[in-house]
PDB file of C-alpha atoms in Angstrom:
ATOM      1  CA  UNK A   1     -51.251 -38.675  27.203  1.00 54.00           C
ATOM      2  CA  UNK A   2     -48.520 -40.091  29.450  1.00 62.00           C
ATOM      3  CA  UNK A   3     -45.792 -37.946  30.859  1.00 61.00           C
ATOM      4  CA  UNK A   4     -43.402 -39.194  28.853  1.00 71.00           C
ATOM      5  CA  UNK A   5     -44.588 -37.397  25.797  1.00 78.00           C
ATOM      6  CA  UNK A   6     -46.221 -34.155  27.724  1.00 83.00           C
ATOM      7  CA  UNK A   7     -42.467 -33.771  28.600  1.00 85.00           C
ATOM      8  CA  UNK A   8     -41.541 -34.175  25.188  1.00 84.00           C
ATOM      9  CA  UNK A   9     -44.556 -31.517  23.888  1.00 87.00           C
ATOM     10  CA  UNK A  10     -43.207 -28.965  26.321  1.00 89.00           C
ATOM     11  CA  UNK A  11     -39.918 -29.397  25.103  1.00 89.00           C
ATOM     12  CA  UNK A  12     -40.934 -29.282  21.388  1.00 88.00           C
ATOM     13  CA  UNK A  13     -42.760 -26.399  22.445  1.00 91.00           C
ATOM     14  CA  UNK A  14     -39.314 -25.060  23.666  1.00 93.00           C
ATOM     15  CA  UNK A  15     -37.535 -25.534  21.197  1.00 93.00           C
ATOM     16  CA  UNK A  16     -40.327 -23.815  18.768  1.00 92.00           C
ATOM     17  CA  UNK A  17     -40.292 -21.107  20.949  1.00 95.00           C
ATOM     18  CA  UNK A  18     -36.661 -20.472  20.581  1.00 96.00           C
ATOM     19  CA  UNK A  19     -36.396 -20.779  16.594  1.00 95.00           C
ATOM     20  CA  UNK A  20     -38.661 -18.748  16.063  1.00 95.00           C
ATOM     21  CA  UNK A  21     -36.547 -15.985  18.567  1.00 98.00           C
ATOM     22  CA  UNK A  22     -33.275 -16.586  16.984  1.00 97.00           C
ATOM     23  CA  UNK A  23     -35.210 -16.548  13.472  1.00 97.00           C
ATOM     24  CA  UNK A  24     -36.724 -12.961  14.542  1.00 97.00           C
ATOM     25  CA  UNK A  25     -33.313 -11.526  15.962  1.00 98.00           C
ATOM     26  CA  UNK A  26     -31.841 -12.533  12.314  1.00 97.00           C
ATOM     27  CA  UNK A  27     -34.141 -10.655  10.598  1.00 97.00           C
ATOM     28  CA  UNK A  28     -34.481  -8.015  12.709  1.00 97.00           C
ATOM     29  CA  UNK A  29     -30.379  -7.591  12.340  1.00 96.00           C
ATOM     30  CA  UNK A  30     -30.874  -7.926   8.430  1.00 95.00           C
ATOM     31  CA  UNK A  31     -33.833  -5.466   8.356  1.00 95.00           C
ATOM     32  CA  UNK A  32     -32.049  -2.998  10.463  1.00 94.00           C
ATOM     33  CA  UNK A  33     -28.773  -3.251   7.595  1.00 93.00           C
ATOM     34  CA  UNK A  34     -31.547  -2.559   4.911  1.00 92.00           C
ATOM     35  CA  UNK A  35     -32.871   0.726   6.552  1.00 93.00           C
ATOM     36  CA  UNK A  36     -29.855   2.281   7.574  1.00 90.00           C
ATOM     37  CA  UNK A  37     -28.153   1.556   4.458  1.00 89.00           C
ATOM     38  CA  UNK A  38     -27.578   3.502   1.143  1.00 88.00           C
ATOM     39  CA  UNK A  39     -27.681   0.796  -1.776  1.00 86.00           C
ATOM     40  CA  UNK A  40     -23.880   1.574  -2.723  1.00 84.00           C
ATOM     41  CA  UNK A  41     -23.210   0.372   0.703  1.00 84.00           C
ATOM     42  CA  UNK A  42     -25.295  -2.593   1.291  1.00 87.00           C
ATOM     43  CA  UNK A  43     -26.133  -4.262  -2.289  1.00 88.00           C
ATOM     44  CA  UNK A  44     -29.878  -5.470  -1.574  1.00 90.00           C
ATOM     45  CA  UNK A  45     -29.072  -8.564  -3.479  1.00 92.00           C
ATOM     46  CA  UNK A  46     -27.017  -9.213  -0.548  1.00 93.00           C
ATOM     47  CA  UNK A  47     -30.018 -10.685   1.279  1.00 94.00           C
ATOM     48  CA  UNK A  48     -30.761 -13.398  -0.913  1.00 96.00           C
ATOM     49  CA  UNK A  49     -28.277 -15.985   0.958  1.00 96.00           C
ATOM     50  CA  UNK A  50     -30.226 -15.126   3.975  1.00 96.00           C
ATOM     51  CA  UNK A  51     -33.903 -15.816   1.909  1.00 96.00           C
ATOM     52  CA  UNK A  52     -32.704 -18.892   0.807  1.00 97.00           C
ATOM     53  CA  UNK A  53     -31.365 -20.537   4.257  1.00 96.00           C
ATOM     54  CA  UNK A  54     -34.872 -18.647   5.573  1.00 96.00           C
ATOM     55  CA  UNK A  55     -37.338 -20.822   3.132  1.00 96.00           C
ATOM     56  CA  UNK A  56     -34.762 -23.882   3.951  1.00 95.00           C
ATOM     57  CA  UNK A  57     -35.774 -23.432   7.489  1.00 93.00           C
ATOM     58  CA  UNK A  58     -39.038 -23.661   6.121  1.00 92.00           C
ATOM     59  CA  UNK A  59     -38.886 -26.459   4.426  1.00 92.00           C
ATOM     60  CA  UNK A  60     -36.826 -28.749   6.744  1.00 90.00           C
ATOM     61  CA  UNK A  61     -39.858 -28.691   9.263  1.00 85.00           C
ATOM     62  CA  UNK A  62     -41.835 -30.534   6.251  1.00 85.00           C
ATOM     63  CA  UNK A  63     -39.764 -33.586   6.676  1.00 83.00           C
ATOM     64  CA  UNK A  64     -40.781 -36.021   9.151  1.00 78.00           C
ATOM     65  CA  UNK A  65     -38.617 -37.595  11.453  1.00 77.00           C
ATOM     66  CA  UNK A  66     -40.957 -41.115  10.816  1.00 75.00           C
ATOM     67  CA  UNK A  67     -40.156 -41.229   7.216  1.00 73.00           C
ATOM     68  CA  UNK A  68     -36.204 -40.527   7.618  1.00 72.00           C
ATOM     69  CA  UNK A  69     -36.709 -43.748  10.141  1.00 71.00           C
ATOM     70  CA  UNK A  70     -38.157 -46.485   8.238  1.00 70.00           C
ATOM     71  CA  UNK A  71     -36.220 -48.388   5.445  1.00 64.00           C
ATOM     72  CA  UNK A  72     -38.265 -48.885   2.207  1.00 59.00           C
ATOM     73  CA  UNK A  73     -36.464 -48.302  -0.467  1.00 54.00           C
ATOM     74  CA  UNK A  74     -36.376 -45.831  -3.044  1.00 52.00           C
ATOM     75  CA  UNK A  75     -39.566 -46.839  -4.808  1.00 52.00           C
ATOM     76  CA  UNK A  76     -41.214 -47.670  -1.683  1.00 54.00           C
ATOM     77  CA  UNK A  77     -43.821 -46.081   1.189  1.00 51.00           C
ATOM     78  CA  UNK A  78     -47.771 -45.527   1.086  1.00 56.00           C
ATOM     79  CA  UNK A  79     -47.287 -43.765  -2.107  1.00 54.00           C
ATOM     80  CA  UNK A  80     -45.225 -44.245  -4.837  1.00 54.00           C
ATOM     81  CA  UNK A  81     -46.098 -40.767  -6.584  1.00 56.00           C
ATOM     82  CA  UNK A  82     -45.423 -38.121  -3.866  1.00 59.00           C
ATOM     83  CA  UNK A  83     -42.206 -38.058  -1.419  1.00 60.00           C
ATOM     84  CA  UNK A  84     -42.860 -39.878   1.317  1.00 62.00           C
ATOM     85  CA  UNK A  85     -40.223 -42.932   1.912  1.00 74.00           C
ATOM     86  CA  UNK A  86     -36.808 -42.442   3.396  1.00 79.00           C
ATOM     87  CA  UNK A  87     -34.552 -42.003   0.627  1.00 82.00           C
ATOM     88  CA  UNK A  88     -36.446 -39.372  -1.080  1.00 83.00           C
ATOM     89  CA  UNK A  89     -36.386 -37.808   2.751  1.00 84.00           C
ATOM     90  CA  UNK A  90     -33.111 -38.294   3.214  1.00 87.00           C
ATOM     91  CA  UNK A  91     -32.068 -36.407  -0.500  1.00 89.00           C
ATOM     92  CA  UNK A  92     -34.648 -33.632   0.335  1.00 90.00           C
ATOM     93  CA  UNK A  93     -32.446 -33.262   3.726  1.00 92.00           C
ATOM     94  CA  UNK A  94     -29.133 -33.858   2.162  1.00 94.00           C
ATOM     95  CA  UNK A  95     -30.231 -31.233  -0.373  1.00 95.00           C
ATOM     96  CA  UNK A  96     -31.683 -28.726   2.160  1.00 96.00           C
ATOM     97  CA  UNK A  97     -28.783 -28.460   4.015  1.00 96.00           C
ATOM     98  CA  UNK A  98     -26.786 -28.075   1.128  1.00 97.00           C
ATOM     99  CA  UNK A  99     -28.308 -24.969   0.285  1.00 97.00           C
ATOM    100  CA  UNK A 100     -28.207 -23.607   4.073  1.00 97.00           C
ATOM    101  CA  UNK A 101     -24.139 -24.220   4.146  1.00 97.00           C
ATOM    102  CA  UNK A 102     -24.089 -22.939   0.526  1.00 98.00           C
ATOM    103  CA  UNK A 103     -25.924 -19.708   2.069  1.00 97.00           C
ATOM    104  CA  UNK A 104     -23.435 -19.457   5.067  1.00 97.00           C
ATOM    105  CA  UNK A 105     -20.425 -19.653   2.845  1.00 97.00           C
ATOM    106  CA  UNK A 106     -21.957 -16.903   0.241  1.00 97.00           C
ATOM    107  CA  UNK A 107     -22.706 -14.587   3.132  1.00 96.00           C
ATOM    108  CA  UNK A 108     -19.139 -15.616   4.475  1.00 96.00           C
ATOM    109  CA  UNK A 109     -17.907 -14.826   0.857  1.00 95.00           C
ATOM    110  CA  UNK A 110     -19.665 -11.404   0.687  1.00 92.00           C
ATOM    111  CA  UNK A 111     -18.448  -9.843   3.459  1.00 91.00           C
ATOM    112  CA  UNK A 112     -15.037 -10.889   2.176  1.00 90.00           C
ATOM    113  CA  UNK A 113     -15.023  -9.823  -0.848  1.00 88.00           C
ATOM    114  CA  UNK A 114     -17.269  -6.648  -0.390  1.00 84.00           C
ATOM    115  CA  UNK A 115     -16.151  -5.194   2.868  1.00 83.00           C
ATOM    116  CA  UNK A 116     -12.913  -7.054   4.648  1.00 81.00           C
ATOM    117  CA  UNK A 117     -10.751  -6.103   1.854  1.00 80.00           C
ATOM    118  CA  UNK A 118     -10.330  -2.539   1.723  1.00 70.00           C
ATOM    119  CA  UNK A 119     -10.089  -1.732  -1.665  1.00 68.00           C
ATOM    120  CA  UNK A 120     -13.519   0.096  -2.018  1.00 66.00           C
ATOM    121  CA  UNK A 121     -13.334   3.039  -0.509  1.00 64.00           C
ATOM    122  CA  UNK A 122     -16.856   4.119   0.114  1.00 63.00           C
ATOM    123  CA  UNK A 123     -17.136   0.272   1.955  1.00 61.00           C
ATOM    124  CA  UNK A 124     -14.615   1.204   4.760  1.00 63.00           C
ATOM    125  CA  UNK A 125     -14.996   1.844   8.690  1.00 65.00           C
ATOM    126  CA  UNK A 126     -18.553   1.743   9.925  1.00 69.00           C
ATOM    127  CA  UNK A 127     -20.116   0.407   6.945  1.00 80.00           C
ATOM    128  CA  UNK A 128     -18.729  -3.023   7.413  1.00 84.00           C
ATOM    129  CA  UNK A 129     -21.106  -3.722  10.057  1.00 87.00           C
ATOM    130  CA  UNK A 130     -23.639  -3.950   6.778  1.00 90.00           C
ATOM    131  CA  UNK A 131     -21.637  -7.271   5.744  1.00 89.00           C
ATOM    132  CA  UNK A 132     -20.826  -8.424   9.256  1.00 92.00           C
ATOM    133  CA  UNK A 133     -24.638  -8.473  10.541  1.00 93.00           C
ATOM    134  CA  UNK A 134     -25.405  -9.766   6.610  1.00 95.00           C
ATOM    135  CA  UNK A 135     -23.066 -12.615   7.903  1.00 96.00           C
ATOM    136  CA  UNK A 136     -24.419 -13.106  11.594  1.00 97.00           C
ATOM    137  CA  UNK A 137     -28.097 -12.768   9.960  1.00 97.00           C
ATOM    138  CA  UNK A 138     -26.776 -16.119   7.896  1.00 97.00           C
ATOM    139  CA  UNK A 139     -25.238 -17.603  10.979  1.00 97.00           C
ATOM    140  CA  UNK A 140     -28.518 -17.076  12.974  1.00 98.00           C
ATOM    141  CA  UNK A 141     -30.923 -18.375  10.845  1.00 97.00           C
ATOM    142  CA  UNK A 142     -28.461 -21.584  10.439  1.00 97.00           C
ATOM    143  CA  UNK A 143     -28.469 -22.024  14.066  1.00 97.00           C
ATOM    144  CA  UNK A 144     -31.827 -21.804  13.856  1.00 96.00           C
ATOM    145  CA  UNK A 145     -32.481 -24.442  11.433  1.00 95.00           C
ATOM    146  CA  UNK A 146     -29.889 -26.730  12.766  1.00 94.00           C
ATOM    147  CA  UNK A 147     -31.710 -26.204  16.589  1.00 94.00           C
ATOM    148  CA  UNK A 148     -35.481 -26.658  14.890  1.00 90.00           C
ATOM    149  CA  UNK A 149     -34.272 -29.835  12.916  1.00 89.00           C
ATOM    150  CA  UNK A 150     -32.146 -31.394  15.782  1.00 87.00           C
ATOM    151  CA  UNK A 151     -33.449 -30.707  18.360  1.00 84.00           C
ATOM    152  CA  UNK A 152     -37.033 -31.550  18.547  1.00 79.00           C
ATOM    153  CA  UNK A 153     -38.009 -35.159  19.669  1.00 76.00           C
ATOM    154  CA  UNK A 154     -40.775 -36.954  18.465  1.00 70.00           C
ATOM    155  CA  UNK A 155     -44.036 -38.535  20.710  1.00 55.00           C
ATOM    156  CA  UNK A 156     -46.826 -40.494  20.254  1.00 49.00           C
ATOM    157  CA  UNK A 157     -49.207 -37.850  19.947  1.00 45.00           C
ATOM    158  CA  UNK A 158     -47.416 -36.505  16.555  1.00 50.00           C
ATOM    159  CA  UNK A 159     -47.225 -39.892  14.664  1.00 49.00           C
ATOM    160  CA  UNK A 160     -49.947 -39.700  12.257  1.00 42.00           C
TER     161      UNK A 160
END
């Protein structure tokens, strides 16, 4: 193992550690709106934005950086059946991070709609923390998946 990739390891390793601290802090935030919350405050359909950029993040660390690399076509790779040639990697990406934005804007669109406009009454003062962490949760977990995506580097060791 040269140093070149033990330095990138460690730094994988980093960055690992750090997703997985921003992912825990989001759902710690998100958990903590669920318990303190009375379900006329805090609709619990509220946290489905934050599943879906959650199983995104998920997902995203499927797609290998090798395959997003090498030009083959649409047809081509090792095997035609399954997805693994660029462009079907690159429309899996394209269509991940679709549905993380798509998760930020409905959390973004929630709090809007449910608790910066005052016209519920029973969703005023403190309760609009309940759509503001909602929001950050969103934001988190998207910072998350951008860092775990981005900012990982690749070595010898992981090519298969």
């Amino acid at each position: 193992m040269s140093i070149t990739s033990k330095s990138v390891k460690v730094r994988n390793y980093s960055i690992a550690f750090v997703v997985g601290i921003i992912t825990g802090i989001a759902w710690w935030i998100e958990i903590d709106i669920l318990s303190r919350s009375k379900p006329k405050e805090f609709d619990r359909r509220n946290i489905i934005p934050a599943a879906f950029i959650t199983l995104m993040l998920f997902i995203l660390h499927f797609i290998p950086d090798v395959v997003l690399q090498t030009d083959d076509g649409i047809f081509g790779g090792r095997n035609d059946r399954y997805c693994y040639n660029s462009k079907c990697a690159q429309i899996s990406l394209f269509v991940v991070f679709i549905i993380i934005f798509c998760g930020v804007a409905a959390s973004i669109w929630i709090f809007v709609t449910d608790y910066a406009i005052k016209t519920k009454p029973e969703k005023k003062g403190s309760v609009m923390w309940f759509g503001a962490g909602n929001m950050l949760t969103c934001l988190l977990l998207t910072i998350a998946a951008l860092l775990g995506r981005f900012g990982r580097r690749e070595s010898e060791s992981m090519i298969f």
